[in-house]
Short mmCIF file of C-alpha atoms in Angstrom, two decimals:
data_model
loop_
_atom_site.label_atom_id
_atom_site.label_comp_id
_atom_site.label_asym_id
_atom_site.label_seq_id
_atom_site.Cartn_x
_atom_site.Cartn_y
_atom_site.Cartn_z
CA MET A 28 121.21 -67.06 64.25
CA GLN A 29 122.79 -70.36 65.23
CA THR A 30 126.11 -71.51 63.84
CA SER A 31 125.64 -73.40 60.82
CA THR A 32 127.44 -75.65 58.81
CA ALA A 33 128.18 -72.54 56.19
CA HIS A 34 129.19 -69.67 57.99
CA ARG A 35 129.41 -67.82 61.33
CA PHE A 36 127.89 -64.51 62.34
CA THR A 37 128.97 -63.23 65.81
CA LYS A 38 125.92 -61.75 68.12
CA SER A 39 125.98 -59.19 70.63
CA SER A 40 126.64 -60.52 74.39
CA ARG A 41 123.94 -57.87 75.75
CA ARG A 42 120.67 -59.83 76.55
CA PHE A 43 117.44 -57.99 77.54
CA SER A 44 114.98 -59.52 80.00
CA ALA A 45 111.26 -59.62 79.09
CA VAL A 46 110.71 -57.19 82.16
CA GLU A 47 113.24 -54.76 80.39
CA LEU A 48 111.50 -55.02 77.22
CA LEU A 49 108.30 -54.05 78.78
CA LEU A 50 109.92 -50.96 80.50
CA LEU A 51 111.29 -49.91 77.40
CA LEU A 52 108.13 -50.26 75.54
CA PHE A 53 106.38 -48.14 78.02
CA LEU A 54 109.06 -45.88 78.35
CA VAL A 55 109.31 -45.13 74.59
CA GLY A 56 105.61 -44.95 74.22
CA LEU A 57 105.54 -42.32 76.86
CA LEU A 58 108.44 -40.34 75.35
CA ALA A 59 106.86 -40.57 71.96
CA GLY A 60 103.64 -39.11 73.12
CA CYS A 61 105.68 -36.12 74.52
CA GLN A 62 107.71 -35.37 71.72
CA SER A 63 107.51 -31.58 72.24
CA TYR A 64 109.50 -31.81 75.34
CA VAL A 65 112.13 -34.68 74.56
CA ARG A 66 115.19 -34.21 72.35
CA ARG A 67 115.03 -36.26 69.19
CA VAL A 68 118.47 -37.69 70.08
CA ASP A 69 116.98 -39.20 73.33
CA LEU A 70 113.93 -40.45 71.68
CA ALA A 71 116.37 -42.14 68.91
CA GLU A 72 118.50 -43.66 71.82
CA GLU A 73 115.36 -45.20 73.39
CA TYR A 74 114.28 -46.70 70.13
CA PHE A 75 117.93 -47.76 69.75
CA ASN A 76 117.60 -49.69 73.17
CA LEU A 77 113.98 -51.20 72.05
CA ALA A 78 115.49 -52.34 69.05
CA ASN A 79 118.31 -54.16 70.78
CA ALA A 80 115.84 -55.87 73.16
CA PHE A 81 113.74 -57.31 70.23
CA TYR A 82 117.13 -58.26 68.45
CA ASP A 83 118.27 -60.28 71.68
CA LEU A 84 114.55 -62.01 71.67
CA GLU A 85 115.28 -62.98 68.10
CA GLU A 86 112.68 -60.78 66.74
CA TYR A 87 114.58 -59.53 63.76
CA GLU A 88 111.93 -57.81 61.82
CA ARG A 89 110.82 -55.92 64.79
CA ALA A 90 114.17 -54.96 65.88
CA ALA A 91 114.96 -53.62 62.33
CA GLU A 92 111.73 -51.55 62.41
CA TYR A 93 113.05 -49.97 65.66
CA TYR A 94 116.16 -49.39 64.24
CA ARG A 95 114.77 -47.78 61.45
CA GLU A 96 112.93 -45.28 63.77
CA ALA A 97 116.04 -44.57 65.74
CA LEU A 98 118.01 -43.70 62.72
CA SER A 99 114.83 -41.58 61.18
CA LEU A 100 115.43 -39.35 64.30
CA ASP A 101 119.09 -39.47 64.56
CA PRO A 102 120.94 -40.27 61.09
CA ASP A 103 124.20 -40.06 62.96
CA LEU A 104 123.53 -43.09 65.53
CA ALA A 105 126.12 -45.06 63.71
CA PRO A 106 125.67 -48.40 66.27
CA ALA A 107 122.06 -48.24 64.92
CA THR A 108 122.91 -48.49 61.23
CA PHE A 109 125.25 -51.56 61.90
CA ASN A 110 122.74 -53.12 64.12
CA LEU A 111 120.16 -52.66 61.59
CA ALA A 112 122.25 -54.52 58.83
CA ARG A 113 122.66 -57.41 61.27
CA ALA A 114 119.04 -57.66 62.09
CA TYR A 115 118.45 -57.83 58.15
CA ILE A 116 121.05 -60.42 58.22
CA GLU A 117 119.42 -62.42 61.11
CA ALA A 118 116.09 -62.04 59.42
CA GLY A 119 117.70 -63.47 56.02
CA ALA A 120 116.82 -60.17 54.32
CA TYR A 121 120.22 -60.26 52.99
CA SER A 122 119.37 -57.81 49.73
CA ASP A 123 118.54 -55.39 52.50
CA ALA A 124 121.56 -55.69 54.58
CA ILE A 125 123.79 -55.37 51.79
CA PRO A 126 123.66 -51.84 50.82
CA VAL A 127 123.64 -50.68 54.43
CA LEU A 128 126.82 -52.44 54.97
CA GLU A 129 128.11 -51.46 51.77
CA GLU A 130 127.27 -47.57 52.94
CA LEU A 131 129.18 -48.20 56.33
CA ARG A 132 132.36 -49.59 54.51
CA THR A 133 132.48 -46.56 52.44
CA ARG A 134 132.87 -44.55 55.69
CA ASP A 135 135.04 -46.91 57.53
CA GLU A 136 136.89 -48.95 55.60
CA ALA A 137 139.10 -50.68 58.17
CA ASN A 138 136.08 -51.75 60.33
CA VAL A 139 136.60 -55.51 60.65
CA LEU A 140 132.82 -56.22 61.78
CA VAL A 141 131.61 -54.21 58.77
CA VAL A 142 133.88 -56.21 56.42
CA GLU A 143 133.17 -59.39 57.53
CA SER A 144 129.34 -59.14 57.93
CA LEU A 145 129.27 -57.70 54.39
CA ALA A 146 131.05 -60.89 53.25
CA TYR A 147 128.88 -63.34 55.20
CA ALA A 148 125.74 -61.10 53.35
CA TYR A 149 127.56 -61.65 50.02
CA SER A 150 128.06 -65.44 50.58
CA GLU A 151 124.50 -65.76 51.55
CA GLN A 152 123.45 -64.04 48.15
CA ASP A 153 125.90 -66.76 46.49
CA ARG A 154 128.28 -63.84 45.71
CA TYR A 155 131.03 -66.15 46.63
CA GLU A 156 133.91 -64.20 44.69
CA ASP A 157 133.06 -61.11 46.32
CA ALA A 158 132.82 -62.69 49.83
CA ALA A 159 136.04 -64.39 49.26
CA GLY A 160 137.74 -61.28 48.49
CA LEU A 161 136.36 -59.55 51.82
CA TYR A 162 137.38 -62.48 53.96
CA ASP A 163 140.66 -62.34 52.65
CA GLU A 164 140.80 -58.63 53.60
CA VAL A 165 139.80 -59.18 57.21
CA LEU A 166 142.58 -62.12 57.53
CA SER A 167 144.98 -59.95 56.22
CA GLU A 168 144.67 -57.64 59.29
CA SER A 169 143.63 -60.47 61.74
CA PRO A 170 145.17 -63.88 60.40
CA TYR A 171 143.76 -65.88 63.24
CA ARG A 172 140.10 -64.38 63.31
CA LEU A 173 138.33 -67.76 63.53
CA SER A 174 135.03 -66.76 62.26
CA ALA A 175 136.79 -65.32 59.22
CA LEU A 176 138.79 -68.42 58.66
CA TYR A 177 135.90 -70.59 58.90
CA SER A 178 133.34 -68.83 56.75
CA GLY A 179 136.24 -67.88 54.32
CA ALA A 180 137.23 -71.48 54.25
CA LEU A 181 133.75 -72.48 52.93
CA VAL A 182 133.44 -69.80 50.60
CA HIS A 183 136.48 -71.17 48.79
CA LEU A 184 134.97 -74.56 49.15
CA ARG A 185 131.93 -73.37 46.88
CA LEU A 186 134.36 -71.56 44.56
CA GLU A 187 136.34 -75.20 44.41
CA ASP A 188 139.33 -73.98 45.56
CA THR A 189 140.29 -76.94 48.44
CA GLY A 190 143.76 -75.80 48.69
CA ARG A 191 142.73 -72.49 50.12
CA ALA A 192 140.07 -73.84 52.10
CA ARG A 193 142.15 -76.30 53.66
CA GLU A 194 144.73 -73.68 54.31
CA LEU A 195 142.48 -71.58 56.23
CA LEU A 196 140.69 -74.32 58.11
CA GLU A 197 144.42 -75.65 59.25
CA ARG A 198 144.90 -72.37 60.59
CA ALA A 199 141.19 -72.20 62.25
CA TRP A 200 142.34 -75.63 63.89
CA GLU A 201 145.50 -74.23 65.19
CA ALA A 202 143.46 -71.33 66.72
CA GLN A 203 140.94 -73.43 68.07
CA PRO A 204 141.96 -77.23 68.07
CA ASP A 205 138.67 -78.25 70.24
CA ASP A 206 136.17 -76.41 68.08
CA ILE A 207 133.52 -78.68 66.91
CA ASP A 208 132.62 -76.99 63.62
CA VAL A 209 136.35 -76.68 62.72
CA LEU A 210 136.90 -80.14 63.40
CA PHE A 211 134.08 -81.29 61.16
CA GLN A 212 134.97 -78.87 58.19
CA TYR A 213 138.69 -79.55 58.38
CA GLY A 214 138.34 -83.12 58.67
CA ARG A 215 136.08 -82.98 55.64
CA VAL A 216 138.79 -80.91 53.44
CA LEU A 217 141.33 -83.31 54.26
CA HIS A 218 139.16 -86.19 52.91
CA LEU A 219 138.65 -84.09 49.58
CA VAL A 220 142.27 -83.42 49.25
CA GLY A 221 143.32 -87.05 49.84
CA GLU A 222 144.80 -86.76 53.42
CA ALA A 223 142.78 -89.79 54.65
CA GLU A 224 144.60 -90.56 58.06
CA THR A 225 144.68 -87.07 59.35
CA ALA A 226 140.90 -86.65 58.12
CA VAL A 227 139.78 -89.58 59.91
CA SER A 228 141.66 -88.51 62.86
CA MET A 229 139.91 -85.03 62.93
CA LEU A 230 136.50 -86.44 62.33
CA SER A 231 136.91 -88.78 65.00
CA GLU A 232 137.51 -86.07 67.38
CA TYR A 233 134.47 -84.16 66.15
CA VAL A 234 132.10 -87.52 66.34
CA ASP A 235 133.53 -87.85 70.14
CA GLY A 236 132.42 -84.19 70.88
CA ALA A 237 129.40 -83.99 68.59
CA PRO A 238 126.21 -82.37 70.12
CA ALA A 239 122.87 -83.84 69.64
CA GLY A 240 120.84 -82.86 66.42
CA GLN A 241 123.99 -82.78 63.89
CA THR A 242 122.64 -85.91 62.30
CA ASP A 243 123.50 -84.87 58.78
CA ARG A 244 127.09 -83.88 59.63
CA LEU A 245 127.31 -87.50 61.41
CA LEU A 246 126.13 -88.99 58.33
CA SER A 247 128.59 -87.16 56.30
CA VAL A 248 131.25 -88.78 58.62
CA ALA A 249 130.02 -92.14 58.47
CA ARG A 250 130.28 -92.13 54.67
CA ILE A 251 133.75 -90.51 54.68
CA TYR A 252 134.70 -93.49 57.19
CA ALA A 253 133.41 -96.03 54.77
CA ASP A 254 134.89 -94.22 51.70
CA GLU A 255 138.58 -94.49 53.52
CA ARG A 256 137.70 -98.03 54.63
CA TYR A 257 137.30 -97.82 58.32
CA PHE A 258 134.28 -99.83 58.52
CA ALA A 259 133.67 -100.26 62.07
CA ARG A 260 133.94 -96.34 62.77
CA ALA A 261 131.26 -95.90 59.75
CA LEU A 262 129.15 -98.81 61.55
CA ALA A 263 129.42 -97.21 64.77
CA VAL A 264 128.41 -93.84 63.67
CA TYR A 265 125.07 -95.49 62.06
CA GLU A 266 124.38 -97.29 65.06
CA ARG A 267 124.58 -94.20 67.15
CA ILE A 268 122.22 -92.25 64.91
CA ILE A 269 120.00 -95.18 64.92
CA ALA A 270 119.93 -95.54 68.68
CA ARG A 271 118.45 -91.93 68.93
CA GLU A 272 116.64 -91.89 65.74
CA PRO A 273 115.48 -95.36 64.95
CA ASP A 274 113.46 -94.39 61.84
CA ASN A 275 116.48 -92.34 60.28
CA ALA A 276 116.23 -93.78 56.69
CA GLY A 277 119.75 -92.46 55.87
CA ALA A 278 121.56 -94.11 58.90
CA LEU A 279 119.75 -97.33 57.99
CA PHE A 280 120.62 -97.38 54.44
CA GLY A 281 124.24 -96.62 55.29
CA GLU A 282 124.07 -99.55 57.87
CA ALA A 283 122.64 -101.83 55.07
CA GLU A 284 125.22 -100.82 52.61
CA LEU A 285 127.93 -101.79 54.98
CA GLN A 286 126.42 -105.08 56.19
CA LEU A 287 125.54 -106.06 52.44
CA THR A 288 129.15 -105.52 51.54
CA ALA A 289 132.24 -104.88 53.69
CA VAL A 290 130.58 -106.34 56.73
CA GLU A 291 129.21 -109.50 54.91
CA ASP A 292 126.12 -109.85 57.21
CA ALA A 293 123.31 -110.51 54.33
CA PRO A 294 120.63 -111.29 56.81
CA ALA A 295 121.04 -107.99 59.03
CA GLY A 296 121.78 -106.03 55.71
CA VAL A 297 118.49 -106.86 53.95
CA GLU A 298 116.63 -106.35 57.37
CA SER A 299 118.13 -103.04 57.54
CA LEU A 300 117.51 -101.93 53.85
CA THR A 301 113.89 -102.95 54.37
CA ALA A 302 113.90 -100.85 57.56
CA ALA A 303 115.24 -97.91 55.31
CA LEU A 304 112.68 -98.24 52.66
CA GLU A 305 110.04 -98.29 55.10
CA ALA A 306 111.19 -95.19 56.56
CA GLY A 307 111.09 -93.48 53.31
CA PHE A 308 114.78 -93.89 51.83
CA ASP A 309 114.24 -92.50 48.25
CA ASP A 310 117.73 -91.57 47.10
CA GLU A 311 117.54 -93.48 43.64
CA GLU A 312 121.43 -92.59 43.05
CA ARG A 313 122.81 -94.32 46.10
CA ALA A 314 120.41 -97.19 45.36
CA ALA A 315 122.02 -97.54 42.11
CA GLU A 316 125.54 -97.46 43.56
CA LEU A 317 124.74 -100.07 45.96
CA LEU A 318 123.57 -102.51 43.18
CA GLU A 319 126.92 -101.61 41.40
CA GLN A 320 129.15 -103.04 44.29
CA GLU A 321 130.85 -106.10 42.94
CA ASN A 322 130.81 -107.80 46.37
CA LEU A 323 126.91 -107.28 47.19
CA LEU A 324 125.26 -109.82 48.97
CA SER A 325 121.91 -111.20 48.41
CA ARG A 326 121.72 -109.13 45.22
CA THR A 327 118.40 -110.39 43.89
CA ARG A 328 116.67 -109.89 47.11
CA VAL A 329 118.15 -106.54 47.41
CA THR A 330 117.19 -105.64 43.65
CA SER A 331 113.51 -106.88 44.42
CA LEU A 332 113.40 -104.62 47.31
CA LEU A 333 114.81 -101.68 45.38
CA VAL A 334 112.51 -102.19 42.56
CA GLU A 335 109.33 -102.54 44.97
CA TYR A 336 109.92 -99.29 46.54
CA GLY A 337 110.34 -97.82 43.29
CA LEU A 338 114.11 -96.67 43.52
CA VAL A 339 114.99 -99.12 40.65
CA GLU A 340 113.04 -99.58 37.35
CA PRO A 341 112.77 -103.54 36.56
CA ASP A 342 114.36 -103.27 33.23
CA GLU A 343 117.46 -101.62 34.98
CA SER A 344 117.81 -105.03 36.95
CA ALA A 345 116.85 -107.80 34.61
CA GLY A 346 120.08 -108.96 33.55
CA GLN A 347 121.86 -109.04 36.73
CA GLU A 348 123.44 -112.25 38.10
CA GLU A 349 123.38 -113.68 41.36
CA ASP A 350 127.04 -113.52 41.68
CA GLY A 351 127.04 -111.34 45.07
CA ASP A 352 124.68 -114.09 46.72
CA GLN A 353 125.98 -116.20 49.33
CA ASP A 354 124.61 -118.88 51.55
CA GLU A 355 123.12 -116.44 54.41
CA ASP A 356 124.11 -118.65 57.26
CA ALA A 357 127.73 -118.15 55.80
CA ALA A 358 127.63 -114.85 55.16
CA ARG A 359 129.90 -113.87 58.16
CA ASP A 360 133.59 -114.79 58.74
CA ASP A 361 134.08 -118.50 59.96
CA ASP A 362 134.15 -117.00 63.72
CA GLY A 363 131.35 -114.69 63.38
CA ALA A 364 133.79 -111.46 63.64
CA LEU A 365 133.20 -108.30 61.74
CA ASP A 366 135.79 -107.48 59.12
CA ALA A 367 135.55 -103.66 59.84
CA GLY A 368 138.61 -102.25 58.43
CA PRO A 369 141.20 -100.45 60.61
CA ASP A 370 141.32 -100.27 64.34
CA GLU A 371 142.37 -97.09 66.20
CA GLY A 372 145.81 -95.96 65.36
CA ASP A 373 145.89 -98.42 62.30
CA THR A 374 145.89 -97.65 58.47
CA PRO A 375 143.53 -98.85 56.09
CA ASP A 376 144.29 -102.30 54.19
CA ALA A 377 143.78 -101.73 50.45
CA ASP A 378 143.16 -105.41 50.11
CA GLU A 379 140.10 -105.66 52.60
#
């Protein structure tokens, strides 16, 4: 399982090759045909190895099948029980994983891997209170265990306990200050609790190191920048996304929002808005929020576009005035510069 925005789950570092898998399949088939001469525990061990090979190949359902075979031959093969639960989790079969992990926990309450895996499974079943309690148990034993700090923080966010989430993510950042996932979530939580300057600092570190494919996170960062009035940074993030994904409707709309308000470039804003709508932008709530902006430029044209693409009902905009419209040639400052909010090291200007 890849690291998600919600949780972390540690996988085994052992990797099987395709050749090893074929050999294991052959060996298990051979041994299974000679059960009269092979000890059950030996055959169980081979099924266990075969299950591990399928697990490494991310064929989790087949892995679970062979873990069950191993346990049917040797119920005392404890690693197979835990790995069976992990295979269920990786396959998304949390309701199957939970009873296995609960049984393991009754045998060994102090096993951090078991407790943390159970917490993860609970969280994936929306049992956030149960998950939070277990993550706190893990952290009482291992206060700087990164996976528990990260996942526990996001469970507390689900419970709307931003204070506890901030505390855990701060500790995670202290333990691993260059971790991309931690930087993103810590910055996001700092924004939620009103620590704007530190939030922007953390998120800027995240943006600098963000790998390709994290578009949704980058869109979130851009909106936070805009909320905190770091308009130039927000625009730069949108442009970065558009450079890689020219038809990304969310980035095009975000760019249009800034150009039509903070940046004051009406022609570019209308062009970006049109591109966003043509790319399939369909968030009616954000469209309505745009029309509520007092400093919106080209209000009539923007409204017409939103009505044309079905994001706004005609009667909702019938009485709106052109108070946001300006001559498009004068939409920028006199020197054509971008009024983009604070630069590096500056604080936002509340009068912008």
